[in-house]
XYZ file of C-alpha atoms in Angstrom:
749
model
C 0.000 0.000 0.000
C 1.373 3.411 -0.949
C 2.145 5.958 1.728
C -0.579 8.243 0.374
C -3.147 5.442 0.590
C -2.218 4.963 4.247
C -2.560 8.695 4.856
C -6.070 8.728 3.396
C -7.164 6.077 5.896
C -6.153 8.154 8.933
C -8.606 9.547 11.453
C -9.851 13.088 10.893
C -7.582 14.612 13.588
C -4.521 13.305 11.734
C -5.911 14.330 8.328
C -6.228 17.876 9.669
C -2.494 17.812 10.423
C -1.766 16.635 6.868
C -3.897 19.456 5.491
C -1.711 22.034 7.256
C 1.397 21.506 5.139
C -0.178 21.238 1.676
C -0.686 24.606 -0.013
C 0.174 26.336 -3.288
C 3.860 25.564 -2.736
C 2.940 21.916 -3.348
C -0.800 21.426 -4.013
C -2.509 18.359 -2.599
C -4.087 17.640 -6.014
C -0.635 16.827 -7.385
C 0.222 14.707 -4.350
C -2.983 12.735 -4.896
C -2.804 12.285 -8.673
C 0.916 11.424 -8.776
C 1.168 9.542 -5.466
C 3.045 6.458 -6.720
C 5.437 8.415 -8.919
C 6.211 11.006 -6.224
C 6.989 8.332 -3.634
C 9.324 6.521 -6.038
C 11.639 9.551 -6.455
C 14.524 10.513 -4.156
C 13.487 14.072 -3.292
C 15.776 14.263 -0.293
C 18.850 13.646 -2.436
C 17.570 16.142 -5.019
C 17.220 18.828 -2.342
C 21.046 18.894 -2.214
C 21.726 18.346 -5.911
C 20.632 21.061 -8.354
C 21.112 18.944 -11.472
C 19.027 16.122 -10.022
C 16.385 18.590 -8.796
C 16.169 20.138 -12.280
C 15.530 16.743 -13.848
C 12.925 15.855 -11.237
C 11.112 19.175 -11.769
C 11.048 18.572 -15.522
C 9.725 15.050 -14.968
C 7.124 16.377 -12.540
C 5.834 18.795 -15.172
C 5.758 15.951 -17.701
C 3.704 13.885 -15.270
C 1.288 16.796 -14.841
C 0.996 17.101 -18.638
C 0.141 13.404 -18.874
C -2.555 13.854 -16.245
C -3.872 16.819 -18.224
C -4.135 14.644 -21.343
C -6.006 12.001 -19.369
C -8.537 14.353 -17.784
C -9.012 16.151 -21.112
C -10.237 12.886 -22.601
C -12.591 12.503 -19.647
C -13.775 16.127 -20.171
C -13.407 16.944 -16.460
C -13.540 20.734 -16.827
C -12.834 21.606 -13.186
C -9.820 19.292 -12.918
C -8.493 20.522 -16.274
C -8.700 24.111 -15.019
C -6.966 23.276 -11.715
C -4.185 21.273 -13.356
C -3.443 24.048 -15.845
C -3.267 26.546 -13.006
C -1.035 24.271 -10.931
C 1.305 23.568 -13.830
C 1.713 27.278 -14.489
C 2.300 27.882 -10.783
C 4.954 25.147 -10.482
C 6.719 26.273 -13.647
C 6.820 29.906 -12.564
C 7.697 29.369 -8.910
C 10.469 26.762 -9.243
C 11.956 27.211 -12.713
C 14.851 29.220 -11.294
C 15.118 27.261 -8.052
C 14.314 23.550 -8.594
C 15.991 22.516 -5.328
C 13.315 24.439 -3.430
C 10.485 22.179 -4.589
C 12.639 19.135 -3.830
C 12.992 20.400 -0.247
C 9.234 21.043 0.006
C 8.197 17.620 -1.323
C 10.819 15.869 0.818
C 9.479 17.667 3.895
C 5.871 16.791 3.016
C 6.698 13.095 2.611
C 8.618 13.106 5.871
C 5.757 14.809 7.737
C 3.343 12.223 6.321
C 5.559 9.455 7.706
C 5.735 11.196 11.068
C 1.950 11.508 11.249
C 1.501 7.872 10.198
C 3.948 6.909 12.941
C 2.057 9.001 15.487
C -1.233 7.414 14.430
C 0.188 3.927 14.942
C 1.581 4.907 18.367
C -1.524 6.204 20.142
C 0.177 6.703 23.529
C 0.911 10.386 24.065
C 3.706 11.644 26.254
C 3.499 14.525 28.727
C 4.781 17.132 26.283
C 2.321 16.273 23.513
C -0.569 16.166 25.988
C 0.338 19.616 27.257
C 0.343 20.960 23.691
C -3.126 19.552 23.033
C -4.746 20.946 26.155
C -8.455 21.569 25.586
C -8.129 24.803 27.581
C -5.825 26.152 24.850
C -8.395 25.427 22.140
C -11.133 27.055 24.198
C -8.975 30.154 24.710
C -8.309 30.371 20.984
C -12.033 30.353 20.270
C -12.555 33.037 22.912
C -9.828 35.189 21.357
C -11.391 34.950 17.914
C -14.822 35.775 19.354
C -13.538 38.825 21.269
C -11.552 40.112 18.294
C -14.668 39.911 16.171
C -16.670 41.745 18.861
C -14.007 44.506 19.054
C -14.099 44.915 15.272
C -17.890 45.284 15.377
C -17.660 47.827 18.210
C -15.141 49.912 16.268
C -17.401 49.876 13.210
C -20.416 50.877 15.295
C -18.420 53.766 16.758
C -17.715 54.887 13.206
C -21.450 55.389 12.759
C -21.590 57.407 15.986
C -18.772 59.658 14.788
C -20.579 60.135 11.478
C -23.790 61.086 13.339
C -21.772 63.477 15.512
C -20.279 65.071 12.392
C -23.735 65.512 10.815
C -25.123 66.969 14.046
C -22.233 69.438 14.290
C -22.662 70.515 10.661
C -26.351 71.244 11.324
C -25.445 73.173 14.471
C -22.784 75.102 12.589
C -25.221 75.991 9.782
C -27.884 77.242 12.207
C -25.334 79.147 14.264
C -23.928 80.939 11.232
C -27.452 81.717 10.011
C -28.277 83.499 13.274
C -24.959 85.371 13.177
C -25.798 86.757 9.727
C -29.054 88.370 10.850
C -29.409 92.040 11.651
C -29.227 93.089 15.292
C -32.908 93.955 15.303
C -33.824 90.505 14.089
C -31.813 88.841 16.840
C -34.164 90.198 19.474
C -37.230 88.612 17.919
C -39.051 85.817 19.697
C -38.313 83.471 16.760
C -34.623 84.043 17.143
C -34.781 83.509 20.863
C -36.510 80.231 20.210
C -33.793 79.327 17.704
C -31.145 80.132 20.302
C -32.815 77.743 22.725
C -32.786 75.107 20.001
C -29.064 75.741 19.426
C -28.400 75.350 23.124
C -30.252 72.037 23.112
C -28.220 70.967 20.065
C -25.018 71.967 21.845
C -26.062 69.917 24.858
C -26.719 66.981 22.542
C -23.351 67.535 20.868
C -21.643 67.534 24.212
C -23.459 64.355 25.218
C -22.619 62.635 21.915
C -18.959 63.702 22.136
C -18.738 62.202 25.595
C -20.545 59.075 24.399
C -18.212 58.621 21.415
C -15.151 59.157 23.588
C -16.534 56.657 26.089
C -17.126 54.073 23.357
C -13.643 54.647 21.948
C -12.244 54.238 25.459
C -14.082 50.939 25.871
C -12.762 49.608 22.553
C -9.219 50.602 23.557
C -9.646 48.968 26.960
C -10.962 45.742 25.402
C -8.001 45.632 23.000
C -5.605 46.262 25.895
C -7.086 43.472 28.029
C -7.179 41.036 25.121
C -3.581 41.739 24.094
C -2.183 41.500 27.620
C -3.983 38.292 28.464
C -5.359 35.812 25.978
C -3.654 36.971 22.777
C -0.229 37.085 24.440
C -0.800 33.590 25.825
C -1.853 32.353 22.384
C 1.327 33.741 20.852
C 3.510 32.247 23.590
C 1.786 28.882 23.122
C 2.453 29.026 19.396
C 6.125 29.789 20.031
C 6.345 26.877 22.461
C 4.696 24.571 19.913
C 7.240 25.790 17.355
C 10.072 24.942 19.756
C 8.718 21.433 20.212
C 8.104 20.936 16.486
C 11.716 21.940 15.775
C 12.948 18.957 17.816
C 10.639 16.496 16.063
C 7.367 17.064 17.939
C 3.867 17.478 16.501
C 3.276 20.044 13.805
C 2.543 23.514 15.102
C -0.454 25.154 13.462
C -2.372 28.250 14.433
C -0.255 31.009 12.878
C -2.893 31.841 10.270
C -5.504 32.190 13.024
C -3.148 34.460 14.959
C -2.567 36.520 11.827
C -6.299 36.969 11.420
C -6.609 38.159 15.045
C -3.609 40.504 14.854
C -4.810 41.962 11.555
C -8.346 42.587 12.785
C -7.040 44.251 15.954
C -4.682 46.444 13.925
C -7.525 47.436 11.614
C -9.703 48.243 14.632
C -7.007 50.356 16.284
C -6.310 52.277 13.077
C -10.048 52.807 12.725
C -10.165 54.191 16.285
C -7.176 56.376 15.446
C -9.045 57.824 12.460
C -12.048 58.446 14.711
C -9.838 60.405 17.107
C -8.451 62.377 14.170
C -12.000 63.172 13.096
C -12.795 64.353 16.619
C -9.752 66.625 16.451
C -11.025 68.020 13.174
C -14.441 68.644 14.738
C -12.708 70.299 17.675
C -11.025 72.868 15.407
C -14.434 73.862 14.088
C -16.253 73.981 17.424
C -15.264 73.955 21.053
C -16.845 75.220 24.257
C -16.381 75.276 28.002
C -16.281 71.729 29.364
C -15.579 70.230 25.917
C -14.416 66.607 26.590
C -12.371 66.271 23.383
C -9.299 68.367 24.335
C -9.198 66.644 27.745
C -9.651 62.986 26.752
C -8.456 62.750 23.155
C -4.669 63.127 23.772
C -4.695 60.348 26.378
C -6.748 58.046 24.147
C -4.500 58.704 21.152
C -1.388 58.016 23.205
C -2.896 54.721 24.377
C -3.859 53.738 20.818
C -0.345 54.443 19.537
C 1.134 52.439 22.402
C -1.165 49.472 21.669
C -0.342 49.641 17.957
C 3.367 49.580 18.727
C 2.971 46.574 21.028
C 0.747 44.822 18.509
C 3.275 45.293 15.702
C 6.182 44.362 17.979
C 4.545 41.064 18.961
C 3.410 40.340 15.414
C 6.986 40.223 14.064
C 7.856 36.521 14.383
C 10.246 33.924 13.000
C 7.873 31.689 11.067
C 10.536 29.118 10.159
C 13.660 28.826 12.285
C 17.172 28.870 10.746
C 17.942 25.627 8.970
C 20.475 24.322 6.474
C 18.649 22.872 3.420
C 21.153 20.011 3.506
C 19.899 18.988 6.970
C 16.164 19.831 7.099
C 15.606 17.669 10.185
C 18.301 19.425 12.193
C 17.203 23.089 12.408
C 19.178 25.634 14.448
C 22.465 23.839 13.744
C 24.434 25.982 11.292
C 27.754 25.224 9.643
C 30.193 28.020 8.924
C 30.270 29.104 5.275
C 27.223 26.953 4.444
C 23.967 28.626 3.399
C 20.915 28.428 5.609
C 17.339 29.650 5.278
C 15.080 31.465 7.725
C 11.607 32.937 7.249
C 10.085 35.976 8.978
C 6.435 36.964 9.066
C 4.454 40.009 10.129
C 1.126 38.818 11.492
C -0.515 42.110 10.523
C -1.539 41.809 6.890
C -2.161 45.268 5.417
C -1.792 45.927 1.665
C -0.163 49.306 2.399
C 2.853 47.484 3.840
C 3.616 45.313 0.802
C 7.288 45.799 -0.182
C 7.546 48.750 2.242
C 9.204 46.879 5.131
C 12.885 46.027 4.791
C 14.277 43.481 7.243
C 17.940 43.341 8.245
C 19.494 40.146 9.628
C 22.435 40.190 12.041
C 24.146 37.629 14.246
C 25.703 37.923 17.695
C 24.500 41.502 17.937
C 24.576 41.799 21.729
C 26.279 38.646 23.009
C 29.857 39.751 23.618
C 29.509 38.852 27.289
C 28.325 35.327 26.515
C 30.926 34.152 24.011
C 34.423 35.109 22.949
C 33.619 33.935 19.444
C 31.847 36.293 17.069
C 30.255 35.660 13.698
C 29.102 37.751 10.774
C 26.499 36.927 8.140
C 27.623 36.776 4.525
C 25.151 37.027 1.664
C 21.992 39.065 1.196
C 21.125 40.113 4.726
C 18.588 42.883 3.891
C 15.339 42.006 2.104
C 11.847 43.464 1.757
C 8.770 41.714 3.101
C 6.068 40.984 0.543
C 2.837 39.086 0.050
C 3.872 37.331 -3.154
C 6.060 34.494 -1.869
C 3.631 33.037 0.660
C 0.794 30.697 -0.265
C -1.803 32.536 1.825
C -0.704 36.067 0.945
C 0.831 36.786 4.335
C 3.452 39.504 4.677
C 6.718 37.569 4.915
C 10.332 37.397 3.852
C 12.610 34.394 3.461
C 16.381 34.677 3.625
C 17.815 31.845 1.540
C 21.452 32.739 1.006
C 22.833 33.657 4.408
C 26.132 32.137 5.551
C 27.697 32.431 9.009
C 31.394 33.204 9.046
C 33.536 33.373 12.165
C 35.371 36.654 12.644
C 39.100 36.581 13.153
C 40.377 37.308 16.612
C 42.033 40.627 17.420
C 45.426 38.935 17.122
C 44.727 38.336 13.446
C 44.404 34.579 13.593
C 41.192 32.654 13.286
C 39.083 32.136 16.352
C 37.981 28.709 17.475
C 36.905 27.496 14.060
C 37.904 23.870 13.728
C 36.938 20.379 14.849
C 37.152 21.455 18.506
C 34.441 24.119 18.124
C 32.206 24.086 21.204
C 28.794 22.602 20.426
C 27.161 23.835 23.629
C 27.718 27.486 22.821
C 24.550 29.303 21.783
C 24.290 32.215 19.379
C 21.452 34.479 18.316
C 20.289 35.670 14.898
C 18.403 38.950 15.164
C 16.116 40.714 12.704
C 15.156 44.355 12.761
C 12.909 46.528 10.663
C 11.028 49.807 10.706
C 7.328 50.214 9.979
C 6.055 53.643 8.879
C 2.285 53.793 8.562
C -0.255 56.612 8.874
C 2.275 58.908 10.500
C 3.487 56.260 12.952
C 7.097 55.059 12.914
C 7.772 51.798 14.784
C 11.116 50.022 15.164
C 10.610 46.262 15.457
C 13.031 43.510 16.392
C 12.824 39.752 16.848
C 15.276 36.868 17.173
C 15.507 33.253 16.203
C 15.732 30.531 18.770
C 19.372 30.033 19.860
C 21.535 28.352 17.226
C 24.690 26.238 17.500
C 27.620 26.830 15.146
C 29.708 23.988 13.760
C 32.613 23.960 11.335
C 32.529 20.243 10.484
C 29.584 17.880 9.941
C 31.151 15.485 12.455
C 30.035 17.998 15.112
C 26.408 17.805 14.007
C 25.263 15.018 16.396
C 26.512 16.778 19.530
C 25.241 20.139 18.296
C 21.810 18.608 17.728
C 21.874 17.160 21.244
C 22.379 20.718 22.532
C 19.399 21.949 20.520
C 17.234 19.112 21.859
C 18.189 19.765 25.474
C 17.659 23.516 25.223
C 14.230 23.405 23.587
C 13.066 20.570 25.805
C 14.123 22.296 29.010
C 13.175 25.957 28.665
C 10.494 28.252 27.273
C 12.939 31.160 27.263
C 13.620 32.000 23.601
C 16.928 33.774 24.293
C 18.799 32.211 27.226
C 22.214 32.159 25.558
C 23.994 31.295 28.810
C 21.844 28.165 29.218
C 24.765 25.704 29.131
C 26.746 27.535 31.787
C 24.564 25.586 34.197
C 22.197 23.336 32.204
C 19.142 22.171 34.152
C 18.052 18.561 34.477
C 15.260 17.183 32.306
C 12.382 14.948 33.286
C 13.158 11.476 31.968
C 9.588 10.929 30.764
C 9.769 14.072 28.615
C 13.223 13.215 27.290
C 12.088 9.741 26.260
C 9.143 11.292 24.442
C 11.509 13.585 22.543
C 13.778 10.638 21.710
C 10.768 8.851 20.247
C 10.125 11.956 18.152
C 13.664 11.707 16.764
C 12.747 8.338 15.335
C 9.283 9.325 14.092
C 10.503 12.532 12.416
C 13.828 11.235 11.097
C 13.094 7.624 10.196
C 9.302 7.502 10.068
C 8.464 5.377 13.106
C 8.545 6.283 16.793
C 9.355 4.060 19.752
C 6.884 2.002 21.768
C 6.818 1.707 25.545
C 9.022 -1.413 25.614
C 11.695 0.244 23.516
C 11.536 3.361 25.672
C 11.889 1.259 28.814
C 15.122 -0.177 27.462
C 16.434 3.338 26.731
C 15.443 4.423 30.232
C 17.483 1.579 31.713
C 20.359 2.518 29.426
C 20.266 6.109 30.656
C 19.813 5.402 34.353
C 21.560 2.039 34.717
C 18.533 0.634 36.511
C 14.834 -0.057 36.217
C 13.075 3.094 37.363
C 9.659 4.655 37.493
C 10.644 7.481 35.217
C 7.639 9.787 35.513
C 9.499 12.112 37.885
C 13.101 10.945 37.400
C 15.463 13.851 36.666
C 18.311 13.273 34.223
C 21.374 15.475 33.903
C 22.810 16.889 30.680
C 26.121 15.146 31.392
C 24.400 11.755 31.667
C 22.699 12.300 28.315
C 25.548 13.639 26.257
C 28.852 13.995 28.112
C 29.573 10.893 30.199
C 30.487 7.589 28.566
C 28.168 4.650 29.043
C 29.506 2.142 31.613
C 32.307 0.126 30.057
C 32.003 1.924 26.701
C 34.041 4.558 24.898
C 31.006 6.575 23.780
C 28.077 8.470 25.268
C 24.409 7.510 25.202
C 23.600 10.151 22.605
C 26.440 9.176 20.252
C 25.212 5.557 20.460
C 21.625 6.563 19.686
C 22.580 8.946 16.888
C 24.613 6.179 15.204
C 21.508 3.967 15.262
C 19.406 6.712 13.678
C 22.005 7.085 10.932
C 22.084 3.319 10.394
C 18.299 3.133 10.055
C 18.095 6.121 7.742
C 20.742 4.913 5.303
C 20.462 1.129 5.365
C 17.373 -0.414 6.964
C 14.663 2.258 6.694
C 11.892 0.149 5.049
C 12.296 -2.622 7.627
C 12.152 -0.097 10.471
C 9.024 1.598 9.116
C 7.290 -1.782 8.804
C 7.922 -2.351 12.512
C 9.902 -5.566 12.049
C 12.975 -4.349 13.933
C 12.545 -4.687 17.687
C 15.824 -2.805 17.976
C 15.995 -1.731 21.587
C 16.029 -4.901 23.649
C 18.696 -6.086 26.050
C 20.388 -9.471 25.719
C 18.651 -10.643 28.901
C 15.207 -9.637 27.652
C 16.007 -11.126 24.265
C 16.543 -14.584 25.793
C 13.360 -14.341 27.830
C 11.392 -13.574 24.654
C 12.946 -16.341 22.547
C 13.355 -19.240 24.989
C 9.854 -20.695 24.544
C 9.592 -20.019 20.825
C 9.774 -22.421 17.912
C 13.356 -23.214 16.865
C 14.358 -20.829 14.115
C 12.523 -17.872 15.674
C 14.691 -14.758 15.599
C 14.554 -11.070 16.380
C 16.524 -8.032 15.297
C 18.171 -5.701 17.781
C 20.722 -2.906 17.810
C 24.144 -3.625 19.182
C 24.897 -2.149 22.598
C 28.663 -2.485 22.212
C 29.168 -1.376 18.611
C 28.203 2.025 17.249
C 25.652 1.807 14.461
C 25.416 -1.983 14.504
C 22.448 -4.331 14.111
C 22.407 -8.033 14.852
C 19.962 -10.907 14.971
C 19.570 -13.707 17.460
C 17.770 -16.993 16.893
C 16.865 -19.896 19.099
C 17.288 -23.627 18.500
C 17.277 -26.854 20.526
C 19.729 -29.701 20.947
C 18.512 -33.283 20.859
C 18.473 -33.334 24.663
C 16.023 -30.417 24.684
C 18.560 -27.798 25.720
C 17.693 -24.332 24.382
C 20.507 -22.435 22.678
C 20.733 -18.841 21.504
C 22.912 -17.638 18.644
C 23.763 -13.994 17.948
C 25.779 -12.975 14.911
C 28.477 -10.372 14.900
C 26.722 -6.985 14.403
C 26.388 -5.661 10.874
C 27.523 -2.067 10.459
C 27.167 0.408 7.613
C 30.229 -0.984 5.822
C 28.726 -4.447 5.530
C 25.229 -3.184 4.809
C 26.531 -1.047 1.972
C 27.797 -4.246 0.337
C 24.633 -6.281 0.908
C 21.072 -5.189 1.807
C 19.966 -6.368 5.223
C 16.827 -8.070 3.893
C 19.011 -10.128 1.520
C 21.286 -11.020 4.420
C 18.312 -12.427 6.312
C 17.144 -14.324 3.241
C 20.509 -15.847 2.314
C 22.120 -16.242 5.728
C 23.666 -19.696 6.214
C 25.311 -21.543 9.041
C 27.639 -24.478 8.458
C 27.228 -27.202 10.993
C 29.797 -29.859 11.885
C 28.833 -31.951 8.842
C 29.499 -28.964 6.547
C 25.898 -28.689 5.397
C 24.861 -25.028 4.976
C 21.426 -24.221 6.360
C 19.444 -21.045 6.941
C 18.443 -21.134 10.610
C 16.143 -18.100 10.366
C 12.547 -19.293 10.021
C 10.204 -16.992 11.935
C 10.492 -13.345 12.877
C 9.476 -12.924 16.516
C 6.860 -13.783 17.605
C 5.805 -16.126 14.761
C 5.881 -14.328 11.394
C 7.308 -16.421 8.538
C 10.535 -14.778 7.448
C 9.631 -14.416 3.766
C 6.237 -12.965 4.652
C 7.890 -10.273 6.746
C 10.807 -9.391 4.467
C 9.859 -10.758 1.045
C 8.882 -7.404 -0.435
C 12.243 -5.946 0.592
C 14.435 -8.570 -1.106
C 16.482 -6.911 -3.849
C 16.099 -9.932 -6.130
C 15.223 -13.593 -5.923
C 18.222 -15.886 -5.488
C 18.955 -17.836 -8.627
C 20.677 -21.138 -8.985
C 24.219 -20.696 -10.239
C 25.288 -22.790 -13.187
C 28.299 -25.040 -13.163
C 31.304 -23.693 -15.082
C 30.558 -25.874 -18.073
C 26.904 -24.759 -18.238
C 27.255 -21.031 -18.618
C 28.697 -17.901 -17.173
C 30.977 -15.396 -18.838
C 33.922 -17.193 -20.397
C 33.465 -20.148 -18.102
C 33.248 -18.197 -14.839
C 30.700 -19.159 -12.238
C 28.282 -16.276 -11.559
C 28.306 -15.569 -7.839
C 26.622 -13.484 -5.185
C 27.635 -12.514 -1.656
C 25.984 -14.466 1.093
C 26.571 -14.281 4.839
C 27.936 -17.512 6.256
C 28.640 -18.501 9.852
C 30.012 -21.707 11.251
C 28.494 -23.187 14.386
C 30.494 -25.858 16.163
C 28.760 -28.454 18.288
C 31.867 -29.039 20.420
C 32.133 -26.045 22.772
C 35.868 -26.654 23.170
C 36.480 -25.807 19.502
C 37.591 -22.242 18.821
C 34.817 -19.918 17.668
C 34.595 -19.104 13.987
C 33.922 -15.525 12.914
C 30.715 -14.610 11.201
C 31.515 -12.743 8.028
C 30.286 -12.115 4.503
C 31.764 -14.594 2.022
C 31.396 -14.402 -1.778
C 29.564 -17.718 -1.946
C 26.106 -18.710 -3.149
C 24.476 -22.065 -2.267
C 25.076 -23.392 -5.782
C 28.704 -22.245 -5.738
C 29.107 -24.086 -2.466
C 27.672 -27.211 -4.141
C 30.147 -26.875 -7.005
C 33.037 -26.570 -4.553
C 31.917 -29.683 -2.698
C 32.156 -31.609 -5.970
C 35.820 -30.668 -6.351
C 37.103 -30.129 -2.792
C 37.082 -32.246 0.315
C 35.172 -31.095 3.443
C 38.502 -30.710 5.268
C 39.793 -28.225 2.687
C 36.546 -26.213 2.802
C 36.558 -26.120 6.601
C 40.199 -25.032 6.612
C 39.366 -22.204 4.209
C 36.422 -21.032 6.344
C 38.613 -21.030 9.438
C 41.431 -19.125 7.748
C 42.475 -15.882 9.451
C 42.142 -14.194 6.064
C 38.362 -14.698 6.172
C 38.142 -11.621 8.395
C 39.718 -9.307 5.835
């Protein structure tokens, strides 16, 4: 079943998450129509290879053209229209930057896998539960309701100001009419009556001025309360969700809803500001003793300007944190002299601001007291915000060609750039701009989450560990001295984040049994880890007992192994992976001989092994574990083929495959059959074929198991020998010669 077919079968709450990351950058129609083709391409590799990305973009457009031909024959007018629009959009948007669409599609496929993994692992950890608090959703609805009510109140006040203006014009006309009369006429009874009417109108004007000012004051107060309470909390919650999503957690939505709220509030405040300007205009034409406008208007205007400044200041956010396109799943880790991207957004969407706001990016602006190392940004570091690049027309800017470069020290030599660069040192990328609108000038500034600088990709794992620990442990977006005294982390939350590393990076998270094993690995004991506190040193600095590496280095090597060599098997859930040798024996001891399971090596970095169970004639249960396979061996031979072709040579020199059932009782070929690279073929004898008499051969893994425990152990290694080749050799060589060859010290080379 294709990945897209699995996605379509998800529950509605997961489908809503999928809907969040499909937009005009990569329309869902294309994902649906070209599902099989899209999943068969290597978009992740293309995201780092412009030539490959160019070819894939061309092929994508060809695929769209073929779909257009098909739907044209079916005369589906709506689909024809949409496909033509989409093709034009893709051609125009990515013709000059094909790697960008490769990044987008790669990210979409990865997010689909993460959501599928989350759907198959229904148990939520404490962090995810806190992000899905029903109180948060209720507050969001309340915010939207109050913003709408404020907008209506501001519009209603507009009508009151208009009525006040009409009333004042009538008063002004009558007053000027009386002034134009002769002195004799002014003493008439009719004029005296008119003067009484004018006084009544003035009283009404005074009342309406006070009423309008009171209504304006209420609108301002409601905006103030909303901004300082619920809206601020909503924004902080979004930023926290962004932090968690950056380290592999659930997708963070809600920015479009926040934009709608910020925009409506800004429109309301500017409307109130215009109302106050109108009152000032009315004041210049008429004032009187006790007039409320000159007393109240300056204070109200000052408050409106202050609220507008705060609204704009809070609306300037980092929509997408700094990330190298070469490592999309490791944001906030930046390599010197390598480009990274970052996207800014103003949550106030006003057409007057399009292309009027220029954003400047800087690094290490005010951190001289935190670090002795300083960096500068190379590349285009000033760009204008616009509404054209975003799918929903938001006011945003994306920096795509920034590079961090370490400044030379005052002595003239380079700073700390090199393999010993500290990966616990945090730096800040700041963005500043100026908004000039309707006579207001506002200086805005925001910053990315702290980033870690590296100069060599070998530093990436430890740098990523620092990013994980920071964003797990603190809500503070700018605590650059965090690692001077890093706090402990709750083990339950850390394990949840570790599961996210697997779901986001390799498409399948960890279950409770696997997490229990990691907990024991971290603590050295079986613990109730709900309130267990783990130190940063234990996670990333101290070596595991009896090992030459830390817990995190061990885990990161496993992630790399899965990603590059055994990903399909991991996604299918056939790799138990995290199970101790003791637990392994408990699971296998009562199983049918030939039952095996797959686990990651605890003593070798990036190694995977398998253990099977068999029985002697006397009923004794035996367990056999092969030497772990690492990336070098798995590059030579796919792991599924190893499991298919694996042979052991018993004392009588008869090769057999001992692997029958994947734990608990799944026939081996049923579990791994679809992942075999090819079906094994019988190899002809030299006289029956082959190139110039050679015997065609394949690599197969062979081990030798000796019944006599006093015999020296024989290494398990990959030998260039197929079953049929072995049969040919037996026709020409004696068993003693074959056994001597298998036991040769050169078999380890």
